Coordinates of C-alpha atoms in Angstrom, one line a residue:
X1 CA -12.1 -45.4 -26.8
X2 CA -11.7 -41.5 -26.3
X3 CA -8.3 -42.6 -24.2
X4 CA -7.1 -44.9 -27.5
X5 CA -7.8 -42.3 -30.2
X6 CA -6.0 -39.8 -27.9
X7 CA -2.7 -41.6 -27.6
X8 CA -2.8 -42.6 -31.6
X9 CA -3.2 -39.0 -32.3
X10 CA 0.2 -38.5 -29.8
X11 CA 2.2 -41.0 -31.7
X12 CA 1.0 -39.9 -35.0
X13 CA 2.1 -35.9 -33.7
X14 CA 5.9 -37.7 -32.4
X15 CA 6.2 -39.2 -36.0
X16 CA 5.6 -36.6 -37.9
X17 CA 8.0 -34.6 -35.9
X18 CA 10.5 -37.3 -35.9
X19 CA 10.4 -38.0 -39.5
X20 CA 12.1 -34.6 -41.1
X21 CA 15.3 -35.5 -38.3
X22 CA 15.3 -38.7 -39.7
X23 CA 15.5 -37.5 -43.3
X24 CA 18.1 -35.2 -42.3
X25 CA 20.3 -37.7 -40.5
X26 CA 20.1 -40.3 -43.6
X27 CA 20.3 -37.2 -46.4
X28 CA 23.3 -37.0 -48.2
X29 CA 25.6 -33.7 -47.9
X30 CA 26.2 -31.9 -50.5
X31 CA 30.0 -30.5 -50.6
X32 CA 31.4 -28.7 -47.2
X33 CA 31.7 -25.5 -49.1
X34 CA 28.5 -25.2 -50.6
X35 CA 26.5 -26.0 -47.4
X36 CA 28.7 -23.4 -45.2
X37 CA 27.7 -21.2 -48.5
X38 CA 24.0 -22.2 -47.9
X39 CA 23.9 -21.7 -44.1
X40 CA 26.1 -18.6 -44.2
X41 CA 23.4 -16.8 -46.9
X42 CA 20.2 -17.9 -44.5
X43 CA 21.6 -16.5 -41.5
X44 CA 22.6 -13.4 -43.5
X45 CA 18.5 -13.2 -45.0
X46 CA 17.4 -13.8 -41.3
X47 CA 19.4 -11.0 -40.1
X48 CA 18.1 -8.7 -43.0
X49 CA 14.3 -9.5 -42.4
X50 CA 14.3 -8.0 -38.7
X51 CA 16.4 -5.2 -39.4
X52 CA 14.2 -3.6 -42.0
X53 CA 11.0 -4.4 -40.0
X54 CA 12.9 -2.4 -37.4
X55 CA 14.1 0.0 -40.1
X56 CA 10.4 1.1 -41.0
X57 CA 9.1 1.0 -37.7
X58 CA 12.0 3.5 -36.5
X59 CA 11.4 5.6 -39.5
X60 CA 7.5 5.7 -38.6
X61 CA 8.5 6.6 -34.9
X62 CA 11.3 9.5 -36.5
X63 CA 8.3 10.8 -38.4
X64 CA 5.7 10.9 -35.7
X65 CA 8.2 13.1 -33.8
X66 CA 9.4 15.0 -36.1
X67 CA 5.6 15.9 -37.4
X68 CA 4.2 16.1 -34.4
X69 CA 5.8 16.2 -30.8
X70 CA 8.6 18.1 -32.8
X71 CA 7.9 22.0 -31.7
X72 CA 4.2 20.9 -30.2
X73 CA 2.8 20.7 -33.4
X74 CA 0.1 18.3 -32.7
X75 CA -1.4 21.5 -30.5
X76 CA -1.7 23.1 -34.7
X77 CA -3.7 20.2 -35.3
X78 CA -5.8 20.5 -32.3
X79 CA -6.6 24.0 -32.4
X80 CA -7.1 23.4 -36.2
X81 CA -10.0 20.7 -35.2
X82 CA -11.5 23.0 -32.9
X83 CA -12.2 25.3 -35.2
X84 CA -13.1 23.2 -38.1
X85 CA -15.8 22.3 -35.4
X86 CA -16.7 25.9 -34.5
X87 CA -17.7 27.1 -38.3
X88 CA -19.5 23.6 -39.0
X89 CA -21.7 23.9 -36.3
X90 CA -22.6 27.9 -36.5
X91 CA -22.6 26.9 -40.3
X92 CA -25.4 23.8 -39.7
X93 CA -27.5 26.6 -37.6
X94 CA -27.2 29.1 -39.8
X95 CA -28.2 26.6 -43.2
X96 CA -31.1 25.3 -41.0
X97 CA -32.6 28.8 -40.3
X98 CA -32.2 29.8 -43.9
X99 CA -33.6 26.5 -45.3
X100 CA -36.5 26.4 -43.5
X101 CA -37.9 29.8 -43.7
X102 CA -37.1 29.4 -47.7
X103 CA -38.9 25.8 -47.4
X104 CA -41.9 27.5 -46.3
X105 CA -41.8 30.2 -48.9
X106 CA -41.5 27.6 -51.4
X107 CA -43.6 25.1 -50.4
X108 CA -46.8 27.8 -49.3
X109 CA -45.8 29.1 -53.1
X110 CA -46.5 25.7 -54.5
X111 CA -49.9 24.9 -52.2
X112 CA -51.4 28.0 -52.1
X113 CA -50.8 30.4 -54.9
X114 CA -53.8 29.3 -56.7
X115 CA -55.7 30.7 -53.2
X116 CA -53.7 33.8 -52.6
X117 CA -55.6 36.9 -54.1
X118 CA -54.5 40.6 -53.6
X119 CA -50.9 41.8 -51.8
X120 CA -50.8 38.5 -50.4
X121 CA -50.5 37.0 -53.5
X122 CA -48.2 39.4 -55.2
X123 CA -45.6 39.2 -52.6
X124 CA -45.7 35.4 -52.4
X125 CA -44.7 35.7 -56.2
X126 CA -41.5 38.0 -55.6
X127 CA -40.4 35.7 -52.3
X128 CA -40.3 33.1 -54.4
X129 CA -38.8 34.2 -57.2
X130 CA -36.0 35.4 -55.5
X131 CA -35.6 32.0 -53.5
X132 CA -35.6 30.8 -56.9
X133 CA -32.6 33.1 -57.9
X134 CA -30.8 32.2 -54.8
X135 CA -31.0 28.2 -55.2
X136 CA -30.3 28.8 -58.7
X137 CA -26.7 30.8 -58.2
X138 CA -26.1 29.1 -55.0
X139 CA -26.3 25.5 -55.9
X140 CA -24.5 26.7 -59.9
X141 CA -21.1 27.8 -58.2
X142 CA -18.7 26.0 -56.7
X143 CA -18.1 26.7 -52.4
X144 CA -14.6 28.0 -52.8
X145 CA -15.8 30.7 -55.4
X146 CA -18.6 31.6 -53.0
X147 CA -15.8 31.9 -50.2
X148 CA -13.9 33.7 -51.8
X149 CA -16.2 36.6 -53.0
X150 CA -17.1 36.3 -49.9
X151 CA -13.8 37.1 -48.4
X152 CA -12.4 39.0 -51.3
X153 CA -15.5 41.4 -52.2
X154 CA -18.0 41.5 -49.9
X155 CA -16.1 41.6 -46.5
X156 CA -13.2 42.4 -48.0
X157 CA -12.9 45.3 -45.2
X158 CA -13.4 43.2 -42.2
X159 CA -11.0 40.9 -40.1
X160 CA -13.3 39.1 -39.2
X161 CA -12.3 35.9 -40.9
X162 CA -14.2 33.2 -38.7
X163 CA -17.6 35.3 -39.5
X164 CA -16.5 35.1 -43.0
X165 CA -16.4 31.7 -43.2
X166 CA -19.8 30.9 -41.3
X167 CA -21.2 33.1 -43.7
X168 CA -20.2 31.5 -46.7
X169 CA -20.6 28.1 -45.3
X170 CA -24.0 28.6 -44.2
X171 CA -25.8 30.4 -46.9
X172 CA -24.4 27.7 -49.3
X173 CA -25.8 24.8 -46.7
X174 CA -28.9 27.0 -46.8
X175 CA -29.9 26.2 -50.2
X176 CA -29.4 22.6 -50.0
X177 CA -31.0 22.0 -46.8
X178 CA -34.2 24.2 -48.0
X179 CA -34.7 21.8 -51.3
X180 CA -34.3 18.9 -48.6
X181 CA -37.0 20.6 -46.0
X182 CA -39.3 21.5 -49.0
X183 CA -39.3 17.4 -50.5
X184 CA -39.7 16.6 -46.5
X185 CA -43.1 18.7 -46.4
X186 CA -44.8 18.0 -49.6
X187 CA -44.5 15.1 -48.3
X188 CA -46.5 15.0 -45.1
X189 CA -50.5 14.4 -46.6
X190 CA -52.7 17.5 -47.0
X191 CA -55.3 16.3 -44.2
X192 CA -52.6 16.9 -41.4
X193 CA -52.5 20.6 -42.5
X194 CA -56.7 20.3 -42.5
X195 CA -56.2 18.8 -39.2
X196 CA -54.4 21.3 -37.4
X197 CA -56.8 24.5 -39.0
X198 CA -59.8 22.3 -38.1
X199 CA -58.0 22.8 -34.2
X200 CA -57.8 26.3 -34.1
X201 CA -54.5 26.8 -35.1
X202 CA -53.7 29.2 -38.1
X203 CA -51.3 28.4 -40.9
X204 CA -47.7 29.5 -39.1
X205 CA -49.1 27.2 -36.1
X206 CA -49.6 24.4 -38.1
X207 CA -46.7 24.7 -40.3
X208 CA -44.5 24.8 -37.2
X209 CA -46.4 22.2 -34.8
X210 CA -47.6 19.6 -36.9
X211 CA -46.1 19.8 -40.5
X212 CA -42.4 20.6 -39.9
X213 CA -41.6 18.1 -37.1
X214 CA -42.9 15.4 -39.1
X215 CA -41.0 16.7 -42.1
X216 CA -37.6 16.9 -40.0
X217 CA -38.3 12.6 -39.1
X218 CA -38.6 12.5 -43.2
X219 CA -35.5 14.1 -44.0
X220 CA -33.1 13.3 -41.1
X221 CA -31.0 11.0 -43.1
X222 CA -30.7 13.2 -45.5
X223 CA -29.9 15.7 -43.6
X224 CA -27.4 14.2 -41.8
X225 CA -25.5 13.6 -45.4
X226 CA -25.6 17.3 -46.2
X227 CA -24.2 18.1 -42.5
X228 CA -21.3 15.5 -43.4
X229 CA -20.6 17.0 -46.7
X230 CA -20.7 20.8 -44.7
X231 CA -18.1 19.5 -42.4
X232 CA -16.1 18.4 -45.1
X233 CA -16.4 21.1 -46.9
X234 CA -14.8 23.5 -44.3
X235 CA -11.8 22.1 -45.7
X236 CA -11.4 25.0 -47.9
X237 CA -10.7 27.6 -44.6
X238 CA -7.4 27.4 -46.0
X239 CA -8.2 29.6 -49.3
X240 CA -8.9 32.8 -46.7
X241 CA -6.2 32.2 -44.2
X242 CA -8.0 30.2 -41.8
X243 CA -5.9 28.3 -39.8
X244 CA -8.7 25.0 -39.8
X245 CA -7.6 21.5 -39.9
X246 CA -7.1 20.8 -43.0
X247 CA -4.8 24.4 -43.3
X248 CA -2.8 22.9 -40.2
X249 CA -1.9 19.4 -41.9
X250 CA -0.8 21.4 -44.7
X251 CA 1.5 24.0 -42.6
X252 CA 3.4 20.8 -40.7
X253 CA 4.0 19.4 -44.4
X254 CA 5.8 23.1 -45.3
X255 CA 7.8 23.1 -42.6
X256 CA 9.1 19.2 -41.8
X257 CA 8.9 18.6 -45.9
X258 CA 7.1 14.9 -45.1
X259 CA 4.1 15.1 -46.0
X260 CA 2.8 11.3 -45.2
X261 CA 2.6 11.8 -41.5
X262 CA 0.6 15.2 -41.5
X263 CA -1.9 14.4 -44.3
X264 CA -3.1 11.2 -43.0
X265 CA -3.5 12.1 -39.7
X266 CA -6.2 15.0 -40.9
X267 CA -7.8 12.4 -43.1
X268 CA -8.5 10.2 -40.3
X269 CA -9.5 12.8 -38.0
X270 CA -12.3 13.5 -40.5
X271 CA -12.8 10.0 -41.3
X272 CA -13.3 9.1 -37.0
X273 CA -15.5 12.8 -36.9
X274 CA -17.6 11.2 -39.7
X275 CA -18.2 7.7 -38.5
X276 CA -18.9 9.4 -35.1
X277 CA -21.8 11.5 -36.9
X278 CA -23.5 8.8 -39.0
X279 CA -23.2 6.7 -35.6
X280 CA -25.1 9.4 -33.7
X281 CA -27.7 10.0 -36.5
X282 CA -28.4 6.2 -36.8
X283 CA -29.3 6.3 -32.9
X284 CA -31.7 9.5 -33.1
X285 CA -33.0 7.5 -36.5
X286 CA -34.3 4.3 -34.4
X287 CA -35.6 6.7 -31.4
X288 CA -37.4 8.6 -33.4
X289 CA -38.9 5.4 -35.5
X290 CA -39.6 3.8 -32.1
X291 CA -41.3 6.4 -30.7
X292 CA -44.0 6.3 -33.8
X293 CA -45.5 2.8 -31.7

């Protein structure tokens, strides 16, 4: 049976390929002229189709080298990424330093105040109010205006352009990450704190053995989307002379006057940076999760 539906399915295939040479060979031809007219305009619109295809491709390939291999220019890109690299990552360090210690202040403000008599209590008052005044401007101005008073006013005698920018980027990560630290440990219940005193360790110990790590599990997505937006935000290096990735893409654009070839190769770079950072935060996500069984 398998053998007889196999061989009707062949001579259905044969017929359907004989039937449109059929229908040609009974057809009736138009006049000579109009079908040479016919045949002469398809071979013509066959021709076309390939050579634009080509066209593009070689116009691709013209721009690739003239953006890039052109005068090395991919090594601007390269040492562009590099650096981009270098102020995110001091940048991260320094906004995690500054977050936390201003997490604590805020968060010991918020849970112990009421308890706090004396000095103690005084100075907890004026820490906090001037992490208050530090979120407040910091989080109310916009990164480039911070980067440049930075550059402009404040280090305006230095030449030191890269410590600049860490500075700038870090104090504004600073006051994001601390709001993000100071959700993760309200979070963490009040009998893990009571837990660690009732083990001999004092409030700093507990804070930094027991309440913070848990905190950090909390707020690691999170965190992770503030790094991300930190990396991105580097991309205004530019505005002080910094020669970063997004300043290199530009240069190539000023001096080959294409500016398709350059620009979308720094937006993929940050897109394949990005997809490269949520991938690695996803994997510390689940080991952390799996290591709570």
């Amino acid at each position: 049976m398998k053998r007889i539906l196999a061989c009707f399915l062949v001579l259905i295939t044969l017929l359907c390929c004989a039937l449109p040479v059929l229908a040609e060979g009974n057809a009736v031809e138009p006049a000579a002229d109009e079908a040479v007219t016919t045949g002469e305009a398809a071979e013509d619109a066959v021709d076309e189709e390939p050579s634009a295809i080509e066209a593009f491709f070689q116009s691709l390939k013209d721009q690739f080298i003239l953006n890039f291999i052109t005068g090395n220019r991919w090594k601007m890109l390269l040492d562009g990424l590099l650096l981009t690299l270098k102020i995110t990552a001091l940048a991260v360090v320094l906004g995690i330093a500054i977050g936390i210690v201003i997490a604590l202040i805020r968060s010991t403000h918020d849970t112990n105040i009421q308890k706090m008599r004396g000095v103690g209590r005084v100075l907890m008052k004026i820490f906090n109010g001037i992490c208050k005044v530090y979120l407040t401007v910091i989080r109310g101005t916009p990164v480039v205006v911070q980067l440049m008073i930075m550059y402009f006013v404040i280090f305006a005698s230095s030449t030191n352009k890269l410590l600049t920018c860490v500075l700038a980027f870090g104090i504004n990560s600073g006051a994001y990450v601390a709001e993000i630290f100071r959700g993760g440990i309200m979070s963490i219940d009040k009998g893990q704190i009571e837990a660690g005193r009732s083990l001999g360790f004092n409030y700093i110990q507990t804070m930094c053995f027991i309440v913070i790590p848990q905190a950090f599990k909390n707020v690691l997505p999170t965190l992770a989307n503030e790094f991300i937006v930190l990396l991105k935000e580097t991309s205004v290096s530019g505005y002080v002379a910094m020669t970063d990735l997004t300043r290199a893409g530009d240069i190539i654009r000023g001096n080959t006057f294409s500016p398709f070839m350059p620009l979308i190769a720094v937006a993929l770079i940050y897109l394949v940076m990005v997809m490269i950072l949520t991938w690695l935060v996803g994997k510390l996500e689940r080991r952390l999760r799996n290591s709570d069984h």
